[in-house]
Tab-separated table of C-alpha atoms and ligand atoms in Angstrom:
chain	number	residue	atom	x	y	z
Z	1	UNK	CA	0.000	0.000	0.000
Z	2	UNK	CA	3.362	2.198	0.908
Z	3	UNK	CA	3.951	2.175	-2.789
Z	4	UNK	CA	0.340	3.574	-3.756
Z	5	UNK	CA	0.754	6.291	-1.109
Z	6	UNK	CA	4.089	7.060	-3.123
Z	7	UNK	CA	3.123	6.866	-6.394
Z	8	UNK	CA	-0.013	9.154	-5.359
Z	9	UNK	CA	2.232	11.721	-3.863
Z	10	UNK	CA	4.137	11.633	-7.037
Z	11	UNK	CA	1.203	11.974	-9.249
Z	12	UNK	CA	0.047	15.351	-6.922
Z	13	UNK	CA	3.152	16.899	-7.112
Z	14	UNK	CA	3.538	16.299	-10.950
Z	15	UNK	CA	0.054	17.611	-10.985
Z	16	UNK	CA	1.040	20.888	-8.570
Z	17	UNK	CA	3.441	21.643	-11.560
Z	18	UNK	CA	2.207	21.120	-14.732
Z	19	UNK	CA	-0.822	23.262	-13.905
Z	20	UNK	CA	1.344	25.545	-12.285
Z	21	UNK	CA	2.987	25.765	-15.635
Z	22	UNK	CA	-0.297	25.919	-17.653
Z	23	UNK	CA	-1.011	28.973	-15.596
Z	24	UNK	CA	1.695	30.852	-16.453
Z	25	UNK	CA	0.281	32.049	-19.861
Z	26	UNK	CA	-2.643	33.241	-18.255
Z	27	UNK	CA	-1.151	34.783	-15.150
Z	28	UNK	CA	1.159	36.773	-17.482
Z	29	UNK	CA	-1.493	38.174	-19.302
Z	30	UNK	CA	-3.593	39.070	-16.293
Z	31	UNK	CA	-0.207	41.134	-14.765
Z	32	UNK	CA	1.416	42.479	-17.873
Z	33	UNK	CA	-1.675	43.197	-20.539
Z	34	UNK	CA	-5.314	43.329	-18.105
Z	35	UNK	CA	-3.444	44.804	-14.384
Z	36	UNK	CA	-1.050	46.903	-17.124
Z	37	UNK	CA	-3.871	48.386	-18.619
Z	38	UNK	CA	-5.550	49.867	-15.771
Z	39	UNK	CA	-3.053	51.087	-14.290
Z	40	UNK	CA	-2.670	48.652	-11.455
Z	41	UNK	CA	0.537	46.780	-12.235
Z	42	UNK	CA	3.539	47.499	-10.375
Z	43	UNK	CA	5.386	44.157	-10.876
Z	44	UNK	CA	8.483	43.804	-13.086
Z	45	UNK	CA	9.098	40.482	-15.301
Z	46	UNK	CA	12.182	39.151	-12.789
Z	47	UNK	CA	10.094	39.799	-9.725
Z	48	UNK	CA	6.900	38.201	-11.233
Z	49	UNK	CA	9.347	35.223	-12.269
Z	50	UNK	CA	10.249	35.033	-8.692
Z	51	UNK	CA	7.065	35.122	-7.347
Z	52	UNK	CA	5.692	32.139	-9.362
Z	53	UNK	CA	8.962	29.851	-8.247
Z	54	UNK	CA	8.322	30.803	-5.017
Z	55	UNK	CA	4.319	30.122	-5.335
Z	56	UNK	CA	5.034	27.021	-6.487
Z	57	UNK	CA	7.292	26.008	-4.022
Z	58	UNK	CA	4.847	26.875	-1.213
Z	59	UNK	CA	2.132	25.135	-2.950
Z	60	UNK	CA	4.192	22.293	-2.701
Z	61	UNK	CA	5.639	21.868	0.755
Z	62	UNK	CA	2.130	22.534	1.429
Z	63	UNK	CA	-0.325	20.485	-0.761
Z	64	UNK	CA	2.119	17.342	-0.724
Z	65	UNK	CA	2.171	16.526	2.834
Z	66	UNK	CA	-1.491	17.232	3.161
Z	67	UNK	CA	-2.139	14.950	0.316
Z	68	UNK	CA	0.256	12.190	1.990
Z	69	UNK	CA	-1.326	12.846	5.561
Z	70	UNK	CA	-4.941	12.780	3.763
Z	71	UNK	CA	-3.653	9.789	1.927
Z	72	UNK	CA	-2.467	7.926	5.121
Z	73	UNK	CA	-5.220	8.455	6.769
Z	74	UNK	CA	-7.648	7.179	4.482
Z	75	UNK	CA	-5.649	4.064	4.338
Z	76	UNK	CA	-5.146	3.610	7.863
Z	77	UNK	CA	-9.131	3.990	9.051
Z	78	UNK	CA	-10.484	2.092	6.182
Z	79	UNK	CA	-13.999	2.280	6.045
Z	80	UNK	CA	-14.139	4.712	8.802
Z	81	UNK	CA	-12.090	7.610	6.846
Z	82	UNK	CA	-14.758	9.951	6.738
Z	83	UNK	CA	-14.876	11.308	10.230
Z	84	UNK	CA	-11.029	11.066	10.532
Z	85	UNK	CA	-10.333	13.009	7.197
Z	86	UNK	CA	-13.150	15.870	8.359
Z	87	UNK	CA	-10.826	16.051	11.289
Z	88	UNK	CA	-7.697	16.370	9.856
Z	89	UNK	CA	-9.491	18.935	7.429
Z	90	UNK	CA	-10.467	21.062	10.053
Z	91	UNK	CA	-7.200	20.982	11.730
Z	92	UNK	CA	-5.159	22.179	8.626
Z	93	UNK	CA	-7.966	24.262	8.008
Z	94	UNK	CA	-6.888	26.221	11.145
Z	95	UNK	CA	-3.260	26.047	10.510
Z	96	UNK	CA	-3.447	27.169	6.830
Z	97	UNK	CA	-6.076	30.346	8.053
Z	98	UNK	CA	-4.160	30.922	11.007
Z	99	UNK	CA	-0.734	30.311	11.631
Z	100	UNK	CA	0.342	30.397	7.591
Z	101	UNK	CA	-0.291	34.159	6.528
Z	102	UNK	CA	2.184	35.258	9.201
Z	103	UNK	CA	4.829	32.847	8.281
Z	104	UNK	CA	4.389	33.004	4.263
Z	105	UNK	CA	3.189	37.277	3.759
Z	106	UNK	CA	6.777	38.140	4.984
Z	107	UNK	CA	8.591	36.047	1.907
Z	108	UNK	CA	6.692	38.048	-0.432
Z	109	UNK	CA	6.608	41.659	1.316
Z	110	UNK	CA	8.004	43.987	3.393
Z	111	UNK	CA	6.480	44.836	7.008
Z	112	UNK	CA	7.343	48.639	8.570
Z	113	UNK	CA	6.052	49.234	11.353
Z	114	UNK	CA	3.625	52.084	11.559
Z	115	UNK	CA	5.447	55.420	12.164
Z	116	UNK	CA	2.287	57.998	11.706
Z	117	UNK	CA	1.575	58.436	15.766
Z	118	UNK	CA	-1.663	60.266	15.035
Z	119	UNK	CA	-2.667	56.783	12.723
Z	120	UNK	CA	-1.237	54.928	15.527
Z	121	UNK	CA	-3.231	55.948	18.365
Z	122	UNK	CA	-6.907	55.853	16.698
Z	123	UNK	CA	-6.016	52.576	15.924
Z	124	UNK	CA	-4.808	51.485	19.410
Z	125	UNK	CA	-7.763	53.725	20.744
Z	126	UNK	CA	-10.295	51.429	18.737
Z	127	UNK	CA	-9.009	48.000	19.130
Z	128	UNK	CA	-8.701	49.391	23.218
Z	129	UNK	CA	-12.545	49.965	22.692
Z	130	UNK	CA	-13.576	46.310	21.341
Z	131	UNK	CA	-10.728	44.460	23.619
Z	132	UNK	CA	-8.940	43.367	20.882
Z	133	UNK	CA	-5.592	41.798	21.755
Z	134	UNK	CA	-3.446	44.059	19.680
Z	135	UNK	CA	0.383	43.106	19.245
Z	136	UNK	CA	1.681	44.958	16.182
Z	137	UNK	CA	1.421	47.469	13.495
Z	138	UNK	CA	2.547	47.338	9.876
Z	139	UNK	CA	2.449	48.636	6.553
Z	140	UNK	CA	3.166	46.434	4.099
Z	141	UNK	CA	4.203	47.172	0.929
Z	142	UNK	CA	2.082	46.340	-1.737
Z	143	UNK	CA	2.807	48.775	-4.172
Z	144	UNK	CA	6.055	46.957	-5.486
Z	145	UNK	CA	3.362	44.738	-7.157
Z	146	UNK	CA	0.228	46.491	-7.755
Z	147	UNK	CA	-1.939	49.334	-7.176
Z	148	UNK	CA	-4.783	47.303	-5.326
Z	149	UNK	CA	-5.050	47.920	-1.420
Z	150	UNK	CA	-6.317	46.886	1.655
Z	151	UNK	CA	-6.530	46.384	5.514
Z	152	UNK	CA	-5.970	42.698	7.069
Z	153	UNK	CA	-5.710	41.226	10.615
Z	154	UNK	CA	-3.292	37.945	11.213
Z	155	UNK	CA	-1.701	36.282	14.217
Z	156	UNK	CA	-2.771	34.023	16.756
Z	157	UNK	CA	-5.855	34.570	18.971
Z	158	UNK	CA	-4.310	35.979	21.525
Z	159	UNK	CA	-1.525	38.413	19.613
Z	160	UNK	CA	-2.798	39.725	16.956
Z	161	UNK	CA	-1.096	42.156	14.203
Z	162	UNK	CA	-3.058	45.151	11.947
Z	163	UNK	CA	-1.603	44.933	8.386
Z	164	UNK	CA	-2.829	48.497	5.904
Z	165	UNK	CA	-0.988	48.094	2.671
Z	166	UNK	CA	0.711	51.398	1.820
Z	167	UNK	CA	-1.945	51.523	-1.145
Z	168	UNK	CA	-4.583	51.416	1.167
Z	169	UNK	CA	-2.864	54.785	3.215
Z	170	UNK	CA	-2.190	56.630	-0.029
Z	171	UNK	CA	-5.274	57.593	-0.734
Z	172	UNK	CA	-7.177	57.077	2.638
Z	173	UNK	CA	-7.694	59.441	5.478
Z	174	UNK	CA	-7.155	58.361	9.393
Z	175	UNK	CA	-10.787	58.220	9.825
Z	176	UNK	CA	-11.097	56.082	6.891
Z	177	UNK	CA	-8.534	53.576	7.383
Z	178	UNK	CA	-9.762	53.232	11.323
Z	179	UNK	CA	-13.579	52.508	9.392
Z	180	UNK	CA	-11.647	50.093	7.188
Z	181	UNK	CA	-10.295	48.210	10.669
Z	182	UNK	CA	-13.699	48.721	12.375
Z	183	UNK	CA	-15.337	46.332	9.461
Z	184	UNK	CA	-12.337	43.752	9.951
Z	185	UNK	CA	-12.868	44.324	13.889
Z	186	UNK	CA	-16.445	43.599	12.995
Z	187	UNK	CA	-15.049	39.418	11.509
Z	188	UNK	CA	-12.943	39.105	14.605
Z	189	UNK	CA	-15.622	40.050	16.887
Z	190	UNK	CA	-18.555	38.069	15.752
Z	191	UNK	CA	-15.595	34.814	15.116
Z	192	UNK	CA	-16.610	34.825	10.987
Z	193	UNK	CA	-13.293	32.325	10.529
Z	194	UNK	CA	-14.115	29.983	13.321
Z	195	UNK	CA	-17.776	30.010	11.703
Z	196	UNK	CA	-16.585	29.535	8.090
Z	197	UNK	CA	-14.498	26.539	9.096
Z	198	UNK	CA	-17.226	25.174	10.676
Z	199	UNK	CA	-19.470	25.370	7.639
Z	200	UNK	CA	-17.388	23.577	5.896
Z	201	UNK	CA	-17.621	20.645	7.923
Z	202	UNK	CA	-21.143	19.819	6.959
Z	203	UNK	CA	-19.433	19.942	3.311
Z	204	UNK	CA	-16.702	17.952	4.078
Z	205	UNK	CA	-19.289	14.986	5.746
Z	206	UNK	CA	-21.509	15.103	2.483
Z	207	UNK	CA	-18.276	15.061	0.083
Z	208	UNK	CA	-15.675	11.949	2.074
Z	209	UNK	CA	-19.062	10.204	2.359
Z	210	UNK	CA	-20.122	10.223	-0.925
Z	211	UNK	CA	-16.309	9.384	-1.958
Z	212	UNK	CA	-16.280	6.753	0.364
Z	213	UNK	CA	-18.598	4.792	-2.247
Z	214	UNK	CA	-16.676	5.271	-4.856
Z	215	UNK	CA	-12.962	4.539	-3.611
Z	216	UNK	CA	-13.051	1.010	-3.060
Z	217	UNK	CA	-15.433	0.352	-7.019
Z	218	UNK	CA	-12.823	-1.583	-9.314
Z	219	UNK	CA	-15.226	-0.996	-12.098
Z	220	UNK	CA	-15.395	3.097	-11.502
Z	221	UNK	CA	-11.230	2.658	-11.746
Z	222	UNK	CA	-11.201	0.929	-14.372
Z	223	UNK	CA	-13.974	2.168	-16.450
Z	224	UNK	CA	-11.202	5.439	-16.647
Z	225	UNK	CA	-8.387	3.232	-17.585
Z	226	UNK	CA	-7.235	2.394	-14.414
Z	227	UNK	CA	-7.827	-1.543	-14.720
Z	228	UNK	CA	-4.444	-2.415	-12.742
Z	229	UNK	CA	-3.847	0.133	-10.118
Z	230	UNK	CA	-6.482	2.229	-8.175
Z	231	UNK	CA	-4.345	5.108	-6.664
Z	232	UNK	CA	-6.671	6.349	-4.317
Z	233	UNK	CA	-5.799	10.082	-5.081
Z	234	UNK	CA	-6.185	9.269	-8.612
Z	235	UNK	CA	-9.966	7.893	-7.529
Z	236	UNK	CA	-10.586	11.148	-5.561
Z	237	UNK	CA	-9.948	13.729	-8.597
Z	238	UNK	CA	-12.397	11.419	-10.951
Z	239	UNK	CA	-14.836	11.207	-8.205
Z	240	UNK	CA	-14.213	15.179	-7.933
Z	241	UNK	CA	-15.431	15.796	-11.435
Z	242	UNK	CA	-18.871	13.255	-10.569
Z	243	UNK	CA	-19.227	15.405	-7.548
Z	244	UNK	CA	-19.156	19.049	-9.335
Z	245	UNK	CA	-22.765	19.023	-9.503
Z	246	UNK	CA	-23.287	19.340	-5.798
Z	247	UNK	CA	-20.089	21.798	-5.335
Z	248	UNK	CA	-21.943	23.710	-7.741
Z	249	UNK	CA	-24.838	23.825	-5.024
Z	250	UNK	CA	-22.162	24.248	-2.217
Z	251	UNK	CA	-20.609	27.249	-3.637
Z	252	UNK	CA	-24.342	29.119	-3.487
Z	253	UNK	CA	-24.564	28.860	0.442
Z	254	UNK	CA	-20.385	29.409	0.773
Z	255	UNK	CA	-21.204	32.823	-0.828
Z	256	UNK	CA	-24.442	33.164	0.984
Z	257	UNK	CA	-22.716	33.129	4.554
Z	258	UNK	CA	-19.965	35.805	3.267
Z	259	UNK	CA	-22.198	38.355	2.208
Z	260	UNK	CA	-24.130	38.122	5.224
Z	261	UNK	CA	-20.799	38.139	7.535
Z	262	UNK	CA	-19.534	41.371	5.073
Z	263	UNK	CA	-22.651	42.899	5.649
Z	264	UNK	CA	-22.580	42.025	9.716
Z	265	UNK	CA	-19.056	43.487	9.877
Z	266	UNK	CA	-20.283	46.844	7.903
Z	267	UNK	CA	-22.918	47.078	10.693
Z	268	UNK	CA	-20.715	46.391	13.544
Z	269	UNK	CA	-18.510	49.718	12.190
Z	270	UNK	CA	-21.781	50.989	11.761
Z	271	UNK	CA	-22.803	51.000	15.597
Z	272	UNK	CA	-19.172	51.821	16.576
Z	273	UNK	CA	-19.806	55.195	15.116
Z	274	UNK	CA	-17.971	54.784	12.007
Z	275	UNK	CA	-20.660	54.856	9.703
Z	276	UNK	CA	-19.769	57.961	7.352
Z	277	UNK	CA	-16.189	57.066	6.760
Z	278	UNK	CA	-16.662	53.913	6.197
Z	279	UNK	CA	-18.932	55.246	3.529
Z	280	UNK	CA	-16.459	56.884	2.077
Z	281	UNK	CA	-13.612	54.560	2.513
Z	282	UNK	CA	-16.049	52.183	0.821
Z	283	UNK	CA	-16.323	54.635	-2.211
Z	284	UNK	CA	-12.519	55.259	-2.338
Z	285	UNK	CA	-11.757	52.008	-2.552
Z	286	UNK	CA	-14.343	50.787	-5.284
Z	287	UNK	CA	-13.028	54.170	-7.058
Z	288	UNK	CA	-9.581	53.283	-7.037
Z	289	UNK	CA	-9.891	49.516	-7.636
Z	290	UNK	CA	-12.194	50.612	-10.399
Z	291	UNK	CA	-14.801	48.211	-9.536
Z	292	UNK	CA	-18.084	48.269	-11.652
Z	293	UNK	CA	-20.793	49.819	-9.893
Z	294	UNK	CA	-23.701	47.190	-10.809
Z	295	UNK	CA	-27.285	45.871	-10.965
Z	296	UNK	CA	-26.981	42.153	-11.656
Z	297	UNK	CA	-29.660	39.635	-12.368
Z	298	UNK	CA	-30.085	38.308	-8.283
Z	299	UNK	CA	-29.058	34.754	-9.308
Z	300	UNK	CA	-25.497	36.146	-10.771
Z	301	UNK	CA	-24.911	37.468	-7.637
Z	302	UNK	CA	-25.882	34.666	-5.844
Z	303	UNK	CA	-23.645	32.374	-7.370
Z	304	UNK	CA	-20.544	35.073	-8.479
Z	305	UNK	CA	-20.310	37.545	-5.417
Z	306	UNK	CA	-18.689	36.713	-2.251
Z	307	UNK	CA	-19.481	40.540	-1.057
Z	308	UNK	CA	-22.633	42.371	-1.328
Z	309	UNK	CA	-22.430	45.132	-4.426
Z	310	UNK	CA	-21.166	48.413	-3.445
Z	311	UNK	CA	-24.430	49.800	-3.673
Z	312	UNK	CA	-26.189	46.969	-1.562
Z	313	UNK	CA	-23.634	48.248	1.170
Z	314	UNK	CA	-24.176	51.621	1.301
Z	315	UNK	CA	-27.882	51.277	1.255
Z	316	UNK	CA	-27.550	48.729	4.076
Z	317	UNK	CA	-25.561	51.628	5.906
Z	318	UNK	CA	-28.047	54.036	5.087
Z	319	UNK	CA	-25.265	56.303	3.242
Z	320	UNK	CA	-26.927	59.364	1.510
Z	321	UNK	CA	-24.248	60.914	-0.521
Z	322	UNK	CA	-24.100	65.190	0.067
Z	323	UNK	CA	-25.314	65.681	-3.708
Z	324	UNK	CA	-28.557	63.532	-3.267
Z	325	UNK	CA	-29.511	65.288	0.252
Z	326	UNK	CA	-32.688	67.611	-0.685
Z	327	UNK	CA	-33.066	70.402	1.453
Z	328	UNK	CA	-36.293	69.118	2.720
Z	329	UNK	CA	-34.709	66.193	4.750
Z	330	UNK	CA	-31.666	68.764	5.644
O	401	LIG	ZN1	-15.032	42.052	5.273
């Protein structure tokens, strides 16, 4: 069985870089002709070179043991995988959403540590306010690669660190970039990534028990060519294409719990009194991201947006913009 573990390692890794090498085309082209063309690109050709190698490295020291743990696993329990693979799921789950960001952001960017006291002490005054366990401040510097920006938390649960990207500070005021925390606050608060890994156990369950019909069928192997050896990895990515269908369905409620959690967080800045810049932090950054400001079919969104629509937000925040305010309701 060692050598099926093997050659199913083998076979991920190959996989991990061929289609990390039929990405390339398309990863140029979205950095140096679509990013290029509005403006956003920052990246030059030697440091995009370096940041695939180094992508693909970390996908690999990553997705390789998980597939041999996974692998193990399933071979060791037998029939009674399913539970033990949700498990181990969960518990890398944690790891990868956790621990990882602060170990992997710092091979691709540079972390100062915030010098603007003024910035400094709204922020520290805020997370004070909401008794969040505040370690560090940084600015990282995103604008070596592009022109998008943004405000992040990582750490552990009990030290955290604030990341704005120097993008984000360009163009934002104090008040705005505290708004910008208050909504990230808002995840922490309410525990949105405990809850999202916990959704996806219920997904997890339906998907290893489902497989767990097909892994041991010598006629579902074969009937793909696989008539002397059933790799069990190999059984998991033609059982992945069967099971489409119902990640088709799953992707629908994974969206449906992050728009309500975006919309949760806007509301928690809301109540903390942030309500108008966050307004206009929101506009600044769909402005300079150049994000479309549109009316979709309901259904598209369903399926397509992770966030609720610019417009949905500010409506949700009650935002009246000063050129829409009549003088009756001044
Ligand atoms: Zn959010």
């Amino acid at each position: 069985m060692g050598g099926v573990i093997t050659q199913s390692i083998f076979f991920y890794a190959t996989y991990d870089v061929i289609s990390t090498i039929l990405s390339i085309p398309l990863s140029y082209y979205f950095t140096f002709v679509l990013e290029e063309k509005h403006g956003f690109n920052r990246s030059t050709l030697g440091l995009w070179i370096s940041d695939t190698i180094t992508n693909l490295a970390i996908s690999l020291v990553l997705s390789v043991p998980f597939a041999a743990l996974s692998l193990q696993i399933t071979d060791y329990f037998g029939d009674s995988f399913v539970v033990y693979c949700m498990i181990f799921c969960m518990v890398w789950m944690c790891v990868v959403m956790t621990v990882l960001p602060s170990i992997v952001s710092p091979i691709f960017n540079k972390f100062t540590p915030i010098q603007d006291e003024k910035l400094k002490l709204a922020i520290e005054d805020l997370t004070k306010k909401v008794g969040f366990p505040l370690d560090k401040m940084y600015i990282e510097d995103q604008s070596k690669r592009t022109g998008h920006s943004n405000v992040y938390i990582t750490g552990m649960p009990w030290s955290k660190r604030i990341i704005i990207t120097d993008t984000f500070i360009d163009y934002s005021t104090i008040d705005e970039i505290v708004a910008a925390l208050a909504h990230e606050l808002g995840h922490w608060k309410m525990n949105h990534v405990p809850k999202r890994i916990i959704s996806y156990q219920p997904q997890f369950f339906v998907m290893f028990t489902l497989f767990s019909a097909f892994i041991h069928n010598r006629s579902f192997y074969s009937s793909f060519g696989f008539a002397d050896i059933q790799p069990t990895i190999i059984g998991f990515y033609l059982f992945y294409d069967i099971y489409s269908p119902v990640n088709l369905f799953m992707h629908f409620l994974n969206n449906l719990l992050s728009r309500h959690q975006e919309s949760a967080a806007d509301l928690y800045a809301k109540d903390l009194g942030y309500v108008e810049s966050l307004c206009t932090s929101l506009i600044k950054i769909s402005n300079e991201n150049l994000s479309t400001f549109d009316d979709v079919d309901w259904l598209f969104s369903a399926y397509y947006r992770s966030y609720p629509t610019i417009a949905e937000r500010l409506t949700a925040l009650n935002y009246i913009s000063e050129g829409n305010v009549s003088e009756e309701s001044k």
